[in-house]
Structures are given as structure tokens and as C-alpha cells.
Coordinates of C-alpha atoms in Angstrom, one line a residue:
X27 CA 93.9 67.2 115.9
X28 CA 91.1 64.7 115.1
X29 CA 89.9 62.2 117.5
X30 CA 91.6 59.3 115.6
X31 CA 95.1 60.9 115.4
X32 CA 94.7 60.9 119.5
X33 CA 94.3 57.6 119.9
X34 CA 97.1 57.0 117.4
X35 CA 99.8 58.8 119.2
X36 CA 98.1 58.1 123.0
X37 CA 98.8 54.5 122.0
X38 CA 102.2 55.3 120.6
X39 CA 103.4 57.4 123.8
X40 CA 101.9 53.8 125.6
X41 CA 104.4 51.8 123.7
X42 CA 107.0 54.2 124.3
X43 CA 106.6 53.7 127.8
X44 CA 106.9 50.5 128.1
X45 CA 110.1 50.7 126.4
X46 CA 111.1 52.6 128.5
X47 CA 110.4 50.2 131.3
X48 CA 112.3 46.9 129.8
X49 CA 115.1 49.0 128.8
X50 CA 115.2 50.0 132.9
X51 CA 114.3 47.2 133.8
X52 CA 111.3 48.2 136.3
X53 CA 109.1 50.9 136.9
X54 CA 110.4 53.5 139.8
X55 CA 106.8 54.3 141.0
X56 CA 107.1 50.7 142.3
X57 CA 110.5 51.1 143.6
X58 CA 112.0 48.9 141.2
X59 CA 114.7 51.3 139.8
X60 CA 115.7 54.9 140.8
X61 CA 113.6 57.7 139.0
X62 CA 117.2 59.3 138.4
X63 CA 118.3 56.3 136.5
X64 CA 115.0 55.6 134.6
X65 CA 114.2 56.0 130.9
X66 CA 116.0 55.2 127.4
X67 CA 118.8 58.3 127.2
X68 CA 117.4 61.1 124.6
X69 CA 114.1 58.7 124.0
X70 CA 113.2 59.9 127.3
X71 CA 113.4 63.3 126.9
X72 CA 111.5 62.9 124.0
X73 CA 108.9 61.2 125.4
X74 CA 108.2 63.6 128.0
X75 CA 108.1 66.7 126.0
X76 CA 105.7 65.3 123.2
X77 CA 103.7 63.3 125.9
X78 CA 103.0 66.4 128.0
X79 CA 102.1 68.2 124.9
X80 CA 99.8 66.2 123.7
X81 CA 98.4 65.4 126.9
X82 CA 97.7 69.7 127.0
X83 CA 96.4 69.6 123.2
X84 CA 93.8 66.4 124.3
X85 CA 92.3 68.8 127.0
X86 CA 92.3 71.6 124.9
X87 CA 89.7 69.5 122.7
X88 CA 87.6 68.2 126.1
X89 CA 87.6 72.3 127.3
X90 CA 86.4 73.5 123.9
X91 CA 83.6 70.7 122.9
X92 CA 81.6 68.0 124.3
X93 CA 82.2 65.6 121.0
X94 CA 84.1 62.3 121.9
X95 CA 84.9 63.5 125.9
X96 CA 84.8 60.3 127.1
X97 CA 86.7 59.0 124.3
X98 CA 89.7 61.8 124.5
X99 CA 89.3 61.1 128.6
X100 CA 90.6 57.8 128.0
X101 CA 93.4 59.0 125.8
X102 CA 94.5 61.2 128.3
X103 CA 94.8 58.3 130.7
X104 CA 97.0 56.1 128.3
X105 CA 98.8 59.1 127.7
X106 CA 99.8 60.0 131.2
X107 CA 100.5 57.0 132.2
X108 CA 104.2 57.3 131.0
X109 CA 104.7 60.1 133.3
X110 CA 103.3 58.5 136.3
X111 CA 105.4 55.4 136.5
X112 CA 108.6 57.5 135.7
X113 CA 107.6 59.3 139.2
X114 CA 108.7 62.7 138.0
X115 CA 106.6 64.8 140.6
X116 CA 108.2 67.7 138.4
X117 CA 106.8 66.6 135.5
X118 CA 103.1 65.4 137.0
X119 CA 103.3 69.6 138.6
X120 CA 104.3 71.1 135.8
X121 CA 101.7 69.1 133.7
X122 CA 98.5 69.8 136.5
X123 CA 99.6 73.7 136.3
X124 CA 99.4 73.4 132.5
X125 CA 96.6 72.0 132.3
X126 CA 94.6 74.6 134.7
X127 CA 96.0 77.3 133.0
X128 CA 94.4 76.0 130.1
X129 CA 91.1 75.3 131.7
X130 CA 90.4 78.8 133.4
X131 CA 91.7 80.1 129.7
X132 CA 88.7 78.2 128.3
X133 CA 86.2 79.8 130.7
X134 CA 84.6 83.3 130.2
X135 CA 83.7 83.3 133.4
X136 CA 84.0 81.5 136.8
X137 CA 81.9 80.8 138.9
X138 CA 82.3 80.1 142.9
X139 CA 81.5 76.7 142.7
X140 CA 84.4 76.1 140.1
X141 CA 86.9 78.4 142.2
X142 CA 86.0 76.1 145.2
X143 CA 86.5 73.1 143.2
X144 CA 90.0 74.4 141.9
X145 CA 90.8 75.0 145.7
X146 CA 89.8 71.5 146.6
X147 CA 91.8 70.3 143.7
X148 CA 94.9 72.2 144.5
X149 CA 94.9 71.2 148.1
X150 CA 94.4 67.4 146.9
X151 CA 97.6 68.1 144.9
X152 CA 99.7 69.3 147.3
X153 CA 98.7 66.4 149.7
X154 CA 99.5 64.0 147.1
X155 CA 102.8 65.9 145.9
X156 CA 103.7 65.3 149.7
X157 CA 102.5 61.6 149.7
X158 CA 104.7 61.0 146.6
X159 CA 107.9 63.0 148.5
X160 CA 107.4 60.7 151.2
X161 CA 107.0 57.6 148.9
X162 CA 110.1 58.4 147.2
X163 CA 112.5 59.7 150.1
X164 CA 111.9 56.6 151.8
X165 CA 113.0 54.3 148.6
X166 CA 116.3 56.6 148.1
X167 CA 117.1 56.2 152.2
X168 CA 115.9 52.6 151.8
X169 CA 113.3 53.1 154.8
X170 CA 110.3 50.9 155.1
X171 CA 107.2 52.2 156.2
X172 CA 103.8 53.8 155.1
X173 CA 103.4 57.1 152.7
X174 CA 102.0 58.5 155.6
X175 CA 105.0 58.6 157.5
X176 CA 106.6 62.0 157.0
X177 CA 109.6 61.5 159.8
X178 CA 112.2 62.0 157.7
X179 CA 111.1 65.2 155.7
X180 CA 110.4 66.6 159.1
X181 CA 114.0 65.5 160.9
X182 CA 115.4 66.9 157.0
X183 CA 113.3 69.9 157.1
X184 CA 114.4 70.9 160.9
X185 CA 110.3 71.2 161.1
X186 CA 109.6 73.0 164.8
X187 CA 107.8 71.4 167.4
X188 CA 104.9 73.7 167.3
X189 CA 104.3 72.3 163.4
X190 CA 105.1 68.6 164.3
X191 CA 102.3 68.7 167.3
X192 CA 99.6 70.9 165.0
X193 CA 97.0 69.2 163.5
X194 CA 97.9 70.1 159.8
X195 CA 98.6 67.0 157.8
X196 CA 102.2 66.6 158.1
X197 CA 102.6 66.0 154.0
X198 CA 102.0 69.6 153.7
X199 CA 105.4 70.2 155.0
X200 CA 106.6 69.1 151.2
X201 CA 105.3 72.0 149.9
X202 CA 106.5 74.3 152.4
X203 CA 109.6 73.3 152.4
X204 CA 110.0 73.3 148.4
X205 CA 108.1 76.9 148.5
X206 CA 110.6 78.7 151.4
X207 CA 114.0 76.4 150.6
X208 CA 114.8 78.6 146.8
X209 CA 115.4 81.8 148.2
X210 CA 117.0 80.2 151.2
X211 CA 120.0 78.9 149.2
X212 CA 119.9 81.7 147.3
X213 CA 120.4 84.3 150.0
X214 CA 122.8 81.5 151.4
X215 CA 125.0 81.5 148.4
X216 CA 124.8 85.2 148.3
X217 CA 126.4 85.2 151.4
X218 CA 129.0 82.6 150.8
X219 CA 130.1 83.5 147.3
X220 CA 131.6 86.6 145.7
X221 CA 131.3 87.2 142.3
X222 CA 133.3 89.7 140.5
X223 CA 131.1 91.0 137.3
X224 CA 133.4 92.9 135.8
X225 CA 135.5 89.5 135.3
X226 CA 132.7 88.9 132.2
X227 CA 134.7 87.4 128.8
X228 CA 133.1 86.6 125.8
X229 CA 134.0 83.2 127.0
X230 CA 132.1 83.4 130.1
X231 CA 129.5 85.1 128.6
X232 CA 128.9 82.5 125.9
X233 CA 128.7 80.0 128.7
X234 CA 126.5 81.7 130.4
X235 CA 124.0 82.6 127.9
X236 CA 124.4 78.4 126.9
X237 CA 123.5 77.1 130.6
X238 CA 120.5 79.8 131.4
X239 CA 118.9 80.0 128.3
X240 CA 119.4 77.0 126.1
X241 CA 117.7 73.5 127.1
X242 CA 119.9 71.8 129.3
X243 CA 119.7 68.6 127.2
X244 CA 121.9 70.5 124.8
X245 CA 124.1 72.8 126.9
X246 CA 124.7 69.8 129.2
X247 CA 126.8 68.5 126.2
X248 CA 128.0 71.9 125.1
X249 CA 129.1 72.8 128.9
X250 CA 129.1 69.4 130.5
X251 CA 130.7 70.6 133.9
X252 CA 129.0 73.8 134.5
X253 CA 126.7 72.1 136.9
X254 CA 130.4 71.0 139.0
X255 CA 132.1 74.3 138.5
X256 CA 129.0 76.6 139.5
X257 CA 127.4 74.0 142.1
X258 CA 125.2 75.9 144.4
X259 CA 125.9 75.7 148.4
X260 CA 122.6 73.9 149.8
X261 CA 121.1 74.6 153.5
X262 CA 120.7 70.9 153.1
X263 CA 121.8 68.5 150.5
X264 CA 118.4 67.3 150.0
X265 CA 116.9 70.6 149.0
X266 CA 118.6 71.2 145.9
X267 CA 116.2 74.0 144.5
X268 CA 117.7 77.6 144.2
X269 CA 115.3 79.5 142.2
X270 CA 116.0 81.0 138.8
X271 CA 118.6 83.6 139.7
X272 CA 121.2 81.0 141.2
X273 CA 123.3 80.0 138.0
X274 CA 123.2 83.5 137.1
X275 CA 124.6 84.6 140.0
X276 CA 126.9 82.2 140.1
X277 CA 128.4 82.9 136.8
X278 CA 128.6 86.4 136.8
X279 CA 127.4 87.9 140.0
X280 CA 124.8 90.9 140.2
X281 CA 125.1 91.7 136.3
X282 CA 124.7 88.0 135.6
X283 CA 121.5 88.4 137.2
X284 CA 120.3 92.0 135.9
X285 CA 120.7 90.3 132.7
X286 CA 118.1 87.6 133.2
X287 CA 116.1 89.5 134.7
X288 CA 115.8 91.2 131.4
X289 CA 115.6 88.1 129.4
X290 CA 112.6 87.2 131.4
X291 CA 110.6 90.2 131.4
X292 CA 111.3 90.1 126.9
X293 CA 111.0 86.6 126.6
X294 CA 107.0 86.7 126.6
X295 CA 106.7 89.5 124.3
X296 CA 108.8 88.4 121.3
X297 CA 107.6 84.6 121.8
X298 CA 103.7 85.8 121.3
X299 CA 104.1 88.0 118.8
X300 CA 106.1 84.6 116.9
X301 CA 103.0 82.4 118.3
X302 CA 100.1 85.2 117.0
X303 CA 102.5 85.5 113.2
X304 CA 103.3 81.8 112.9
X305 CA 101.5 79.7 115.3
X306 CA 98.4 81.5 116.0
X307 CA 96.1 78.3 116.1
X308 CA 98.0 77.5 118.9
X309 CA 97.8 80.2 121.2
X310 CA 96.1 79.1 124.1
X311 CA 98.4 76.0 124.8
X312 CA 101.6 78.6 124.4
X313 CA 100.0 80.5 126.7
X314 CA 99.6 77.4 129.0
X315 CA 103.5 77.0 128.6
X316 CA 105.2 80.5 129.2
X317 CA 102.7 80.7 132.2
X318 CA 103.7 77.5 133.5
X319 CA 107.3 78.4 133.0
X320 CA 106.9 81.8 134.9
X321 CA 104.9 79.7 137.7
X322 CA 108.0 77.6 139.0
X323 CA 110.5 80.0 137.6
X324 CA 111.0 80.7 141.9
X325 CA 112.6 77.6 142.2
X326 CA 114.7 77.3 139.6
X327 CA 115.3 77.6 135.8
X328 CA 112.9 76.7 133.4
X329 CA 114.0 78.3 130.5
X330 CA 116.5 75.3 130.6
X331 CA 114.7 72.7 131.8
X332 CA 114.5 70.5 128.3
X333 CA 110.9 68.8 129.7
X334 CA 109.1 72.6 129.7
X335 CA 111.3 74.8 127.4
X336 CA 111.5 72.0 124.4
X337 CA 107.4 72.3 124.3
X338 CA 108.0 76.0 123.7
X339 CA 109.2 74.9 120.0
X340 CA 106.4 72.4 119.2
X341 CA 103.4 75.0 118.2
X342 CA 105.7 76.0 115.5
X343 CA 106.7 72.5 114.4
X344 CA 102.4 71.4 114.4
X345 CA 101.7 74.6 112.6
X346 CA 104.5 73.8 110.0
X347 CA 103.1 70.5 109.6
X348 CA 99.2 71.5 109.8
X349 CA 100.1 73.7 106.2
X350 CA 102.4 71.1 104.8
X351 CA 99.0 68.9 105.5
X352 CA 96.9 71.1 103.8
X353 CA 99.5 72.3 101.1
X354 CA 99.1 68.5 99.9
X355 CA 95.9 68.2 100.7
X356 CA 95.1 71.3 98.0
X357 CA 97.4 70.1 95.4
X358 CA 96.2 66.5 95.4
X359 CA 92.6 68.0 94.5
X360 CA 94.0 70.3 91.9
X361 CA 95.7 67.4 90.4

């Protein structure tokens, strides 16, 4: 993608986004409007899965040559800024893992001042993810006080005393308690719920192949009350995460899950043999996507998550366009 066809869709995303602000009439980063209530239905989901992709294709370009960095650097910023008021910390995460993926793909080597500078940078993230938690919890439980303030993840968390009087930033405890809370419900849910597998029908098993492995912007229409009917118990309300396996589970028991399980440990091989046949151009960025999808995979389904999993289709759809491009290109000189 040439420099000038960044800035062309970097200033479209732009524009999108600020649709997407006077439609909602606010920006939830300043607390005007709920994040869960934010964005212009189906425009949004658009915008975030072409935004992030483009936002991965920009620092593909700044990884692989020096030409117009500071140029493409200030694409990316116009281009992320869309995500950022939306506060989606999923999205921003999802987005930062991508685009390190990408970076240590670029690399032949690295060396220890680059691994130390990753570690500094991950560690900055997590603080911030927790800054963000805290920013946001206190808006939804209408609490005033500073992003500092981490009282109510703790009192929510049931954090021990031993943590609360350590010296480790107390924002931290976001990311502990998003990393242990999955497998928490999960074994709670486990415990609570008995599935019978061999109830499977080919009604059943149509809607569970729909909600686990089809973007939930469609199977949400196709299947609009599987989220009530199969509603995961929660150790707390507020930690809603259950890892992959819970729908599954919930669905069809134990075989429900063998059967992902199986899906998961495919998926990568048939969708890079399609990206090296079809989309080969784009390897390195579908790389950054399956291993991005595998990376928060323990806290819940990305394979239907429509802001990860829709990406998965758009190598094809820039490689179909990149020969239709130069299919034109070729005829208008034989002409």
C-alpha cells in the first residue's frame, strides 16, 4: 500500500470516527456515553476491523523500510484515534499484541536491549490497561475519584490484605484478576452445570458450530438468545471472562469441548496453507492475527469475536483487489 493510499484511508477511518461520536453523542473515553452503547450499529464493527487492519498494514511498512516513517507514524496516530475514544481496552490489547507480533516477525534477530525495551513496554501496558479499568469502573459505578484509585477492583476482586499492603502498584491487580478469573468460572461452571453430550441433534449441533465458530456479529442474529440460554455462572458479575472452552461446554458438555479443541489445533494449518496459495503477500500480518487470536484465546472466544476473526478474511479481500488492480492496470497498457 503506497504512502498516499495511507493517508487517504487514515483520514477516512478519522471521519468515520467522528461519526461515530455525533451519532453517540459524546466520546466514552471522556465519560460522556457508555463504551457499551457507543458507535453507529454495523458502521462500528466496520470501523474497528478495517481500522485495526490498517493500523497492522501501516507498521508493517515502518518495520520493513525507513521511507516516509515519520509520515506513516502520523497516520498511525489519526488512525488509532478511533479506537481510543471508543475505550475498547479489548480492542487497544488486541491491537498492541498484534502489532508486536508483527515487530519481533520483522526482526532476524533480537537483541537484549530490544527484549528489555519490549519488557518495559509490556509492563507500561499492563499499568495503563489497569489505569483505564479503573477509569472506566468508576464511570459505570458512577464514583468520582482519581485513576489511581483502585478501591473498587480490590473490594471486587476480594484482593488479600497481604497484596493491598505490598508495595506493587495496585493497577496490576487488573491484570491478575483478568489472567486467573477464566478458568475460575470455568471450573465453576464445571461444577454447577451438567451437560449431557450424548443429547447432541443436528439442531444443537448447528447452533453450536454458529455461536463458536462464526463471528458473533452474524450468529448473534442467526442465534440471538444463545448468549441467555447458555449464560455462564460468574464468581462475580463483574468478571465476565470464561476462556474459550465455556460456550462449548455449555452447549454440549465434554464432546462440545473435544470438538473445539480440534477446531483449534486445524484452524492454523488450513488457514496458512489458504494465506501462502492465495494471500501470500500478506503473510506476516495473518500471522500477526491467528497469533493474536491464540494469545487471548484463555479468556474467551476469538474465533467469534467479529473485531479479530472478521480481519482473518481481509488478506484475501486486499489480495483480490491488488490483481483486479493490476489486471486493469495490464489491460489499460495493452489497450
Amino acid at each position: 500500500m503506497s504512502t498516499k493510499y495511507c493517508g487517504f484511508f487514515s483520514l477516512f477511518f478519522m471521519v468515520l470516527g467522528f461519526a461515530e461520536i455525533i451519532y453517540s453523542g459524546g466520546m466514552p473515553i471522556l465519560g460522556q456515553v457508555n463504551y457499551k452503547d457507543y458507535g453507529i450499529p454495523v458502521v462500528h464493527v466496520f470501523l474497528v476491523v478495517c481500522d485495526s487492519f490498517f493500523i497492522l498494514l501501516i507498521f508493517k511498512r515502518i518495520f520493513q523500510s525507513s521511507k516516509n516513517r515519520f509520515k506513516l507514524l502520523f497516520y498511525f496516530i489519526i488512525s488509532v484515534l478511533p479506537l481510543i475514544v471508543a475505550l475498547s481496552r479489548g480492542t487497544i490489547a488486541i491491537l498492541l499484541v498484534g502489532v508486536g507480533i508483527e515487530y519481533m516477525f520483522s526482526r532476524k534477530t533480537i537483541r537484549l536491549k530490544e527484549t528489555v525495551f519490549v519488557l518495559i513496554f509490556v509492563i507500561m501496558g499492563l499499568y495503563l490497561f489497569g489505569l483505564a479499568g479503573n477509569y472506566r469502573m468508576q464511570h459505570d459505578y458512577q464514583e468520582k475519584s482519581t485513576i489511581q484509585d483502585t478501591s473498587l477492583i480490590l473490594n471486587i476482586g476480594k484482593a488479600n490484605q497481604a497484596f493491598q499492603d505490598s508495595k506493587i502498584p495496585k493497577p496490576f491487580f487488573w491484570s491478575y484478576i483478568y489472567i486467573t478469573t477464566p478458568l475460575s468460572n470455568l471450573e465453576l461452571n464445571n461444577n454447577l452445570v451438567k451437560v449431557d453430550s450424548s443429547e447432541m441433534t443436528m439442531g444443537k449441533f448447528s447452533e453450536y458450530t454458529v455461536v463458536n465458530f462464526v463471528p458473533d456479529f452474524i450468529s448473534k442474529r442467526i442465534y440471538p438468545n444463545a448468549s441467555d440460554d447458555y449464560k455462564p455462572w460468574l464468581i462475580t458479575p463483574e468478571f465476565t471472562v470464561s476462556s474459550s472452552f465455556i460456550m462449548p461446554y455449555l452447549i454440549s458438555g465434554w464432546l462440545g469441548v473435544y470438538i473445539f479443541l480440534i477446531y483449534e489445533l486445524l484452524f492454523p494449518l488450513v488457514y496458512f496453507w489458504l494465506i501462502r496459495k492465495f494471500a501470500i503477500k500478506y503473510f506476516d500480518v495473518a500471522i500477526a492475527l491467528v497469533s493474536t487470536i491464540y494469545i487471548f484465546m484463555p479468556f474467551s472466544n476469538f474465533f467469534a469475536f467479529s473485531a479479530l476473526s472478521l480481519q482473518l478474511i481481509l488478506p484475501f479481500v486486499c489480495s483480490l483487489l491488488g490483481r483486479i488492480r493490476i489486471f486493469r492496470l495490464e489491460k489499460r497498457i495493452a489497450d
